[in-house]
Amino acid sequence: MKTFEIIGLIAATLTTSSFIPQVYKAWKHKSTTDISLVMYLILFIGSMLWLYYGLMIQSLPVIFANGITGTLVAFVVILKLKYK
Amino acid sequence: MKTFEIIGLIAATLTTSSFIPQVYKAWKHKSTTDISLVMYLILFIGSMLWLYYGLMIQSLPVIFANGITGTLVAFVVILKLKYK
């Protein structure tokens, strides 16, 4: 595997897992006032479309990254609606 | 252009532009307490690595999407630090 491919995998892991601290913070503090619901709704739709695209081009990294991102983003939407 | 490629472009546009409402909300309300700084720092590093990866594979969509995402995410980090 070439160096830049490893960097691509690290990038995918970082951008995907970056939502975990936001889910944790919203869940722990039960406060989401400053979080933009519009952002997370758009992000959810976007990651679902990326997931479809990944399935079409049969790219495991795209499928994997957006499956997780979509799930984490859905959690933030639920927490946002719960603790408006 | 095939349908799924159009869907990929829509996905890239949505996930990239999704940060605009969060930048606007943070700037307008001058309040970022509920926003996870850790998330945005990881996201910034991730988008910069994606940008490098895009340059290596010479993919305009990856370069374009992550250049914009990185800029918007940097704005959120600045607003977060300013309005802790």
PDB file of C-alpha atoms in Angstrom:
ATOM      1  CA  MET A   1       0.000   0.000   0.000  1.00  0.00           C
ATOM      2  CA  LYS A   2       1.413   3.397  -0.999  1.00  0.00           C
ATOM      3  CA  THR A   3       1.964   6.171   1.576  1.00  0.00           C
ATOM      4  CA  PHE A   4      -0.787   8.421   0.260  1.00  0.00           C
ATOM      5  CA  GLU A   5      -3.267   5.503   0.444  1.00  0.00           C
ATOM      6  CA  ILE A   6      -2.399   5.068   4.118  1.00  0.00           C
ATOM      7  CA  ILE A   7      -2.933   8.829   4.543  1.00  0.00           C
ATOM      8  CA  GLY A   8      -6.326   8.458   2.840  1.00  0.00           C
ATOM      9  CA  LEU A   9      -7.301   5.732   5.329  1.00  0.00           C
ATOM     10  CA  ILE A  10      -6.127   7.863   8.275  1.00  0.00           C
ATOM     11  CA  ALA A  11      -8.113  10.818   6.885  1.00  0.00           C
ATOM     12  CA  ALA A  12     -11.243   8.650   6.549  1.00  0.00           C
ATOM     13  CA  THR A  13     -10.806   7.294  10.091  1.00  0.00           C
ATOM     14  CA  LEU A  14     -10.323  10.784  11.555  1.00  0.00           C
ATOM     15  CA  THR A  15     -13.239  12.467   9.765  1.00  0.00           C
ATOM     16  CA  THR A  16     -15.516   9.535  10.588  1.00  0.00           C
ATOM     17  CA  SER A  17     -14.567   9.157  14.251  1.00  0.00           C
ATOM     18  CA  SER A  18     -14.511  12.935  14.830  1.00  0.00           C
ATOM     19  CA  PHE A  19     -18.251  12.846  15.596  1.00  0.00           C
ATOM     20  CA  ILE A  20     -17.757  10.599  18.626  1.00  0.00           C
ATOM     21  CA  PRO A  21     -16.613  13.438  20.957  1.00  0.00           C
ATOM     22  CA  GLN A  22     -19.675  15.512  19.905  1.00  0.00           C
ATOM     23  CA  VAL A  23     -22.076  12.632  20.583  1.00  0.00           C
ATOM     24  CA  TYR A  24     -20.402  12.051  23.970  1.00  0.00           C
ATOM     25  CA  LYS A  25     -20.469  15.768  24.935  1.00  0.00           C
ATOM     26  CA  ALA A  26     -24.165  16.135  23.967  1.00  0.00           C
ATOM     27  CA  TRP A  27     -25.085  12.930  25.793  1.00  0.00           C
ATOM     28  CA  LYS A  28     -23.036  13.757  28.935  1.00  0.00           C
ATOM     29  CA  HIS A  29     -24.157  17.377  29.358  1.00  0.00           C
ATOM     30  CA  LYS A  30     -27.684  16.859  27.998  1.00  0.00           C
ATOM     31  CA  SER A  31     -27.289  20.249  26.309  1.00  0.00           C
ATOM     32  CA  THR A  32     -27.372  20.843  22.528  1.00  0.00           C
ATOM     33  CA  THR A  33     -28.547  24.449  22.169  1.00  0.00           C
ATOM     34  CA  ASP A  34     -25.447  25.614  20.282  1.00  0.00           C
ATOM     35  CA  ILE A  35     -25.439  22.646  17.903  1.00  0.00           C
ATOM     36  CA  SER A  36     -26.975  23.368  14.484  1.00  0.00           C
ATOM     37  CA  LEU A  37     -29.765  20.881  13.733  1.00  0.00           C
ATOM     38  CA  VAL A  38     -29.761  22.038  10.093  1.00  0.00           C
ATOM     39  CA  MET A  39     -26.075  21.087   9.783  1.00  0.00           C
ATOM     40  CA  TYR A  40     -26.625  17.566  11.094  1.00  0.00           C
ATOM     41  CA  LEU A  41     -29.738  16.969   8.956  1.00  0.00           C
ATOM     42  CA  ILE A  42     -27.836  18.003   5.815  1.00  0.00           C
ATOM     43  CA  LEU A  43     -24.842  15.944   6.923  1.00  0.00           C
ATOM     44  CA  PHE A  44     -27.075  12.903   7.471  1.00  0.00           C
ATOM     45  CA  ILE A  45     -28.617  13.161   3.993  1.00  0.00           C
ATOM     46  CA  GLY A  46     -25.139  13.714   2.532  1.00  0.00           C
ATOM     47  CA  SER A  47     -23.640  10.676   4.237  1.00  0.00           C
ATOM     48  CA  MET A  48     -26.566   8.513   3.080  1.00  0.00           C
ATOM     49  CA  LEU A  49     -25.973   9.653  -0.495  1.00  0.00           C
ATOM     50  CA  TRP A  50     -22.214   8.926  -0.051  1.00  0.00           C
ATOM     51  CA  LEU A  51     -23.217   5.469   1.234  1.00  0.00           C
ATOM     52  CA  TYR A  52     -25.311   4.867  -1.917  1.00  0.00           C
ATOM     53  CA  TYR A  53     -22.428   6.163  -4.055  1.00  0.00           C
ATOM     54  CA  GLY A  54     -20.012   3.834  -2.247  1.00  0.00           C
ATOM     55  CA  LEU A  55     -22.313   0.877  -2.925  1.00  0.00           C
ATOM     56  CA  MET A  56     -22.528   1.847  -6.621  1.00  0.00           C
ATOM     57  CA  ILE A  57     -18.743   2.067  -7.038  1.00  0.00           C
ATOM     58  CA  GLN A  58     -18.260  -0.884  -4.618  1.00  0.00           C
ATOM     59  CA  SER A  59     -15.785   1.034  -2.468  1.00  0.00           C
ATOM     60  CA  LEU A  60     -15.522  -0.454   1.017  1.00  0.00           C
ATOM     61  CA  PRO A  61     -13.827   2.645   2.559  1.00  0.00           C
ATOM     62  CA  VAL A  62     -16.623   4.941   1.294  1.00  0.00           C
ATOM     63  CA  ILE A  63     -19.307   2.482   2.462  1.00  0.00           C
ATOM     64  CA  PHE A  64     -17.643   1.907   5.808  1.00  0.00           C
ATOM     65  CA  ALA A  65     -16.839   5.595   6.541  1.00  0.00           C
ATOM     66  CA  ASN A  66     -20.312   6.861   5.624  1.00  0.00           C
ATOM     67  CA  GLY A  67     -22.145   4.047   7.330  1.00  0.00           C
ATOM     68  CA  ILE A  68     -20.447   5.028  10.594  1.00  0.00           C
ATOM     69  CA  THR A  69     -20.689   8.786   9.976  1.00  0.00           C
ATOM     70  CA  GLY A  70     -24.400   8.452   9.202  1.00  0.00           C
ATOM     71  CA  THR A  71     -24.978   6.496  12.413  1.00  0.00           C
ATOM     72  CA  LEU A  72     -23.055   8.975  14.603  1.00  0.00           C
ATOM     73  CA  VAL A  73     -24.736  11.955  12.933  1.00  0.00           C
ATOM     74  CA  ALA A  74     -28.141  10.316  13.527  1.00  0.00           C
ATOM     75  CA  PHE A  75     -27.249  10.077  17.226  1.00  0.00           C
ATOM     76  CA  VAL A  76     -26.490  13.810  17.326  1.00  0.00           C
ATOM     77  CA  VAL A  77     -29.832  14.569  15.626  1.00  0.00           C
ATOM     78  CA  ILE A  78     -31.679  12.426  18.204  1.00  0.00           C
ATOM     79  CA  LEU A  79     -29.815  14.077  21.105  1.00  0.00           C
ATOM     80  CA  LYS A  80     -30.457  17.514  19.596  1.00  0.00           C
ATOM     81  CA  LEU A  81     -34.202  16.843  19.343  1.00  0.00           C
ATOM     82  CA  LYS A  82     -34.258  15.341  22.841  1.00  0.00           C
ATOM     83  CA  TYR A  83     -32.301  18.097  24.640  1.00  0.00           C
ATOM     84  CA  LYS A  84     -33.247  21.112  22.498  1.00  0.00           C
TER      85      LYS A  84
ATOM     86  CA  MET B   1     -22.170  11.631 -16.490  1.00  0.00           C
ATOM     87  CA  LYS B   2     -23.806   8.562 -14.840  1.00  0.00           C
ATOM     88  CA  THR B   3     -26.576   8.965 -12.235  1.00  0.00           C
ATOM     89  CA  PHE B   4     -24.489   7.671  -9.349  1.00  0.00           C
ATOM     90  CA  GLU B   5     -21.709  10.160 -10.218  1.00  0.00           C
ATOM     91  CA  ILE B   6     -24.250  12.984  -9.969  1.00  0.00           C
ATOM     92  CA  ILE B   7     -25.323  11.531  -6.611  1.00  0.00           C
ATOM     93  CA  GLY B   8     -21.673  11.531  -5.523  1.00  0.00           C
ATOM     94  CA  LEU B   9     -21.364  15.219  -6.426  1.00  0.00           C
ATOM     95  CA  ILE B  10     -24.602  16.044  -4.551  1.00  0.00           C
ATOM     96  CA  ALA B  11     -23.296  14.076  -1.534  1.00  0.00           C
ATOM     97  CA  ALA B  12     -19.982  15.988  -1.638  1.00  0.00           C
ATOM     98  CA  THR B  13     -21.803  19.340  -1.922  1.00  0.00           C
ATOM     99  CA  LEU B  14     -24.149  18.506   0.990  1.00  0.00           C
ATOM    100  CA  THR B  15     -21.498  17.204   3.380  1.00  0.00           C
ATOM    101  CA  THR B  16     -19.211  20.134   2.559  1.00  0.00           C
ATOM    102  CA  SER B  17     -21.807  22.886   2.800  1.00  0.00           C
ATOM    103  CA  SER B  18     -23.437  21.372   5.903  1.00  0.00           C
ATOM    104  CA  PHE B  19     -20.957  23.262   8.100  1.00  0.00           C
ATOM    105  CA  ILE B  20     -22.235  26.663   6.938  1.00  0.00           C
ATOM    106  CA  PRO B  21     -25.328  26.621   9.235  1.00  0.00           C
ATOM    107  CA  GLN B  22     -23.091  25.759  12.217  1.00  0.00           C
ATOM    108  CA  VAL B  23     -20.646  28.584  11.457  1.00  0.00           C
ATOM    109  CA  TYR B  24     -23.596  30.977  11.072  1.00  0.00           C
ATOM    110  CA  LYS B  25     -25.304  29.814  14.307  1.00  0.00           C
ATOM    111  CA  ALA B  26     -22.082  30.113  16.337  1.00  0.00           C
ATOM    112  CA  TRP B  27     -21.294  33.536  14.854  1.00  0.00           C
ATOM    113  CA  LYS B  28     -24.858  34.880  15.283  1.00  0.00           C
ATOM    114  CA  HIS B  29     -25.430  33.692  18.861  1.00  0.00           C
ATOM    115  CA  LYS B  30     -21.803  34.092  20.002  1.00  0.00           C
ATOM    116  CA  SER B  31     -22.317  30.841  21.960  1.00  0.00           C
ATOM    117  CA  THR B  32     -20.394  27.598  21.370  1.00  0.00           C
ATOM    118  CA  THR B  33     -20.498  25.839  24.732  1.00  0.00           C
ATOM    119  CA  ASP B  34     -22.236  22.710  23.427  1.00  0.00           C
ATOM    120  CA  ILE B  35     -19.948  22.369  20.397  1.00  0.00           C
ATOM    121  CA  SER B  36     -17.140  19.827  20.818  1.00  0.00           C
ATOM    122  CA  LEU B  37     -13.764  21.456  20.164  1.00  0.00           C
ATOM    123  CA  VAL B  38     -12.158  17.991  20.033  1.00  0.00           C
ATOM    124  CA  MET B  39     -14.507  17.016  17.180  1.00  0.00           C
ATOM    125  CA  TYR B  40     -13.623  20.052  15.100  1.00  0.00           C
ATOM    126  CA  LEU B  41      -9.862  19.727  15.695  1.00  0.00           C
ATOM    127  CA  ILE B  42      -9.947  16.074  14.575  1.00  0.00           C
ATOM    128  CA  LEU B  43     -12.172  17.032  11.642  1.00  0.00           C
ATOM    129  CA  PHE B  44      -9.744  19.785  10.626  1.00  0.00           C
ATOM    130  CA  ILE B  45      -6.742  17.418  10.655  1.00  0.00           C
ATOM    131  CA  GLY B  46      -8.803  14.815   8.787  1.00  0.00           C
ATOM    132  CA  SER B  47      -9.866  17.252   6.074  1.00  0.00           C
ATOM    133  CA  MET B  48      -6.272  18.441   5.624  1.00  0.00           C
ATOM    134  CA  LEU B  49      -5.154  14.825   5.163  1.00  0.00           C
ATOM    135  CA  TRP B  50      -8.033  14.318   2.681  1.00  0.00           C
ATOM    136  CA  LEU B  51      -6.815  17.451   0.880  1.00  0.00           C
ATOM    137  CA  TYR B  52      -3.279  15.970   0.647  1.00  0.00           C
ATOM    138  CA  TYR B  53      -4.765  12.655  -0.543  1.00  0.00           C
ATOM    139  CA  GLY B  54      -6.835  14.495  -3.166  1.00  0.00           C
ATOM    140  CA  LEU B  55      -3.715  16.254  -4.435  1.00  0.00           C
ATOM    141  CA  MET B  56      -1.854  12.917  -4.621  1.00  0.00           C
ATOM    142  CA  ILE B  57      -4.615  11.210  -6.644  1.00  0.00           C
ATOM    143  CA  GLN B  58      -5.322  14.494  -8.509  1.00  0.00           C
ATOM    144  CA  SER B  59      -9.037  14.356  -7.723  1.00  0.00           C
ATOM    145  CA  LEU B  60     -10.650  17.789  -8.043  1.00  0.00           C
ATOM    146  CA  PRO B  61     -13.825  16.823  -6.083  1.00  0.00           C
ATOM    147  CA  VAL B  62     -11.741  15.571  -3.113  1.00  0.00           C
ATOM    148  CA  ILE B  63      -9.488  18.659  -3.257  1.00  0.00           C
ATOM    149  CA  PHE B  64     -12.411  21.036  -3.631  1.00  0.00           C
ATOM    150  CA  ALA B  65     -14.657  19.430  -0.970  1.00  0.00           C
ATOM    151  CA  ASN B  66     -11.932  19.206   1.655  1.00  0.00           C
ATOM    152  CA  GLY B  67     -10.497  22.618   0.944  1.00  0.00           C
ATOM    153  CA  ILE B  68     -13.911  24.123   1.703  1.00  0.00           C
ATOM    154  CA  THR B  69     -14.646  21.778   4.611  1.00  0.00           C
ATOM    155  CA  GLY B  70     -11.260  22.565   6.165  1.00  0.00           C
ATOM    156  CA  THR B  71     -11.920  26.315   5.868  1.00  0.00           C
ATOM    157  CA  LEU B  72     -15.416  26.094   7.389  1.00  0.00           C
ATOM    158  CA  VAL B  73     -14.205  23.798  10.177  1.00  0.00           C
ATOM    159  CA  ALA B  74     -11.364  26.234  10.908  1.00  0.00           C
ATOM    160  CA  PHE B  75     -13.992  28.988  11.290  1.00  0.00           C
ATOM    161  CA  VAL B  76     -15.877  26.873  13.849  1.00  0.00           C
ATOM    162  CA  VAL B  77     -12.641  26.258  15.787  1.00  0.00           C
ATOM    163  CA  ILE B  78     -11.905  30.018  15.847  1.00  0.00           C
ATOM    164  CA  LEU B  79     -15.476  30.819  16.961  1.00  0.00           C
ATOM    165  CA  LYS B  80     -15.291  28.044  19.578  1.00  0.00           C
ATOM    166  CA  LEU B  81     -12.058  29.450  21.027  1.00  0.00           C
ATOM    167  CA  LYS B  82     -13.426  33.010  20.902  1.00  0.00           C
ATOM    168  CA  TYR B  83     -16.827  32.318  22.502  1.00  0.00           C
ATOM    169  CA  LYS B  84     -15.935  29.397  24.812  1.00  0.00           C
TER     170      LYS B  84
END
